Amino acid sequence: MNIVVCIKQVPDSAEVRINPETGTLIRDGVPSIINPYDLHAIEAGLQIKEKLGGKVTVITMGPPQAEQALRDALSMGADEAVLLTDRAFAGADTWATAYTLSRAINKIGADIIICGKQAIDGDTAQVGPELAEFLDIPHVAYVRKIDSITEDSIIVERLMEEGYDIVEASLPVLITVVKELNEPRLPSLRGKMAAKKAEIKRLTAKDIEAEESLIGLKGSPTQVKRIFAPELKKEKKMLEGSPEEQVQKLIEELKGLKCQFL
Amino acid sequence: MRIVVRSEICSGCETCVSSCPYTAIVMKEGKAFITEYCQLCRACLSVCPEGAIIEVMEEGEGVTVAEPSAYRGVWVFAEQRNGKVASVAFELLGAGRRLADTLGVELSAVLFGSSEESARELIKYGADRVYLAQEPLLERFNDEPYARLLAFLINTHKPEIVLAGATPIGRSFFPRVAAILRAGLTADCTAFDIEPGTGNLLQTRPAFGGNIMATIITPNRRPQMATVRPRVMKRLEPDPSRKGDIIYVKPDNLSSRTKVIDTVKEVSELSVNLQEAEVIVSGGRGLGDAKGFKLLEELAALLGGVVGASRAAVDAGWISYSHQIGQTGKTVCPKLYIACGISGAVQHLVGMQSSDIIVAINKNPEAPIFNVANYGIVGDVYEIVPLLIKKIKELKGL
Ligand SMILES: Cc1cc2nc3c(=O)[nH]c(=O)nc-3n(C[C@H](O)[C@H](O)[C@H](O)COP(=O)(O)OP(=O)(O)OC[C@H]3O[C@@H](n4cnc5c(N)ncnc54)[C@H](O)[C@@H]3O)c2cc1C
Ligand SMILES: Nc1ncnc2c1ncn2[C@@H]1O[C@H](COP(=O)(O)O)[C@@H](O)[C@H]1O
């Protein structure tokens, strides 16, 4: 079983904030981490390998520094790592990212591809399904449980708005996973040692024979026009007094509103 | 494009360094320097007091499409579940109608696997035309046939804008459509406008877990595609006298490599449909145990609402994940959101801060939840909520 896990290095967004007065991002020493959902994708890959044999390849497209994310994944137990890095990839939106990943995965070969549900910087959740389309394989998004997997098919639970669907797909397939799926393992000491020395395969645009007009900023249909701070909430009222008085005031306020809650 | 620092102007003030979400700016010999980390997000451009950071276009840059003007009209994808049109579809029609009127073009809806009656409903809510495909394969959501057929229709009719709900369905199959069409797709938008002059769709959405907002354009490709966050756009009042056409689509060669074996609804004592609820009473770690949710259910039932939760409460096992609100849970936008014992971590806020009215009940006056609340009560949930229940019951004569 050839298992490929797509991971992305992201700033720890819990700590990225915008200063509403100056409109600038405040982030003193925000660390770069593996996108949290992708840790679950790696764990899923490792579990499938433990069951069916094969190897887990982690792949990322990013700047040279993204190598650290790959080493972290290797220390969890991934077998091989591929870094897609090239100035020409910079500025890629989801379309160009998915295209670029598809070129590389076509070269590597995969029976199952696992992505995180979304990356916490862009929050788009688009790369997985777009990648599946480029590879011309089926996909199942929002997988929260893998019921069964064999060499040629997989049955999973897909999280939906009001519950879940049980979905069967033929392999090769791409899945995107949510956090409920599993608990990512911590790297072992031995894993860490091995990861330090492991060789990371680097691929450029030329290596994957990517069409120049389809990668990076050039290949990206969308453009960021403006970035700004979210508006802060309208007027705010603290309701003072004893608990009884506070509750009474709240009831009065709610009664005074146009919508009829009470 | 590249972002460059004009070092002769740079004063070395370092403002840009902290503005960069990717840590891509470092100081070198007292001047700002853009490293390979740069993702071209442009966050730094506006912050430099000297205007020393600029973007440089390179030759032949930007994808172009033969003729953007060959694309006309606004489309919305009307998602259905069990044949019934989902409420997000009506919201899309509300947003789509406004855009279509601004552009002076028609608004069409695309409906798969549902009835003529549902198609008529879409017309009442603002559609001029409905493309209806009634194949059995389309009755249940299935990524591949949905994506193929929609891409085919778009290629045939060439609308300039296509919107879908940012629901599990829309977010799953719409990217495939964009991939097929080589179209730009903007996720989870919360506001739209038409750019004067160019007619481009300005697509505004939260990024970085809601910490920043970004406006995205797709200047050189058509159609411009976006998914839209549920419960943000306003639906129109239905107008039974509205006229529109239903166009029957007869697809052939549809197939799927995935099969939905079963659809399971997960319901607790109080059935959760958070995204459609008008009132949500939400509990967090401050409740202390699962019993606290019984209290919240009572309050929710009195207000005709449902119960939500923070991740901390879900992780503690007090309530099921389907109630979770926030970055890793559901995004909700009820008329009234009552947060009980929730601190207001940013990951929770992004899922609920666009609610119309937010009430926060928390022991700690410093809790960040109060920053987004319209009404704040500093107090103990176990004191406040029973009182609230009592007063509401009195009011209702129960
Ligand atoms: C990548 C990522 C994704 C996440 N996604 C989500 C998400 O989707 N949704 C989500 O909610 N969180 C999410 N989180 C977690 C989030 O950061 C917070 O940990 C979580 O929201 C905290 O939940 P809480 O407010 O219930 O608990 P706490 O932060 O522990 O707050 C409890 C509050 O209750 C108050 N309190 C205590 N006792 C009482 C009482 N008797 N009466 C009144 N008030 C009382 C306290 O003052 C405190 O403010 C995510 C985190 C990460 C890193
Ligand atoms: N640059 C990238 N390199 C590798 N995988 C990526 C990259 N960007 C996104 N992905 C994968 O696609 C998922 C969804 O990302 P996004 O569409 O950006 O929200 C992530 O969880 C990753 O699995």
Coordinates of C-alpha atoms in Angstrom, one line a residue, chain A residues 139 141-142 158-163, chain B residues 79 81 141 143 165-174 230 275 330:
Chain A
H139 CA -12.5 11.5 -2.6
A141 CA -14.1 14.7 2.8
Y142 CA -14.5 15.1 6.5
R158 CA -18.1 11.2 6.6
L159 CA -19.2 14.0 9.0
M160 CA -22.2 15.9 7.8
E161 CA -24.3 18.7 9.2
E162 CA -26.7 16.5 11.1
G163 CA -24.8 13.3 11.6
Chain B
E79 CA -28.3 22.0 -2.1
R81 CA -31.2 17.0 1.6
F141 CA -25.1 13.8 -2.4
D143 CA -19.1 14.3 -5.2
G165 CA -23.1 27.0 0.5
A166 CA -20.0 26.5 2.7
T167 CA -21.6 23.4 4.1
P168 CA -20.0 19.9 4.2
I169 CA -21.6 19.3 0.8
G170 CA -20.6 22.6 -0.9
R171 CA -17.1 22.5 0.6
S172 CA -16.6 18.9 -0.6
F173 CA -17.7 19.0 -4.2
F174 CA -17.3 22.6 -5.3
P230 CA -24.4 29.6 6.1
Q275 CA -27.0 25.9 12.0
K330 CA -19.9 24.2 13.6

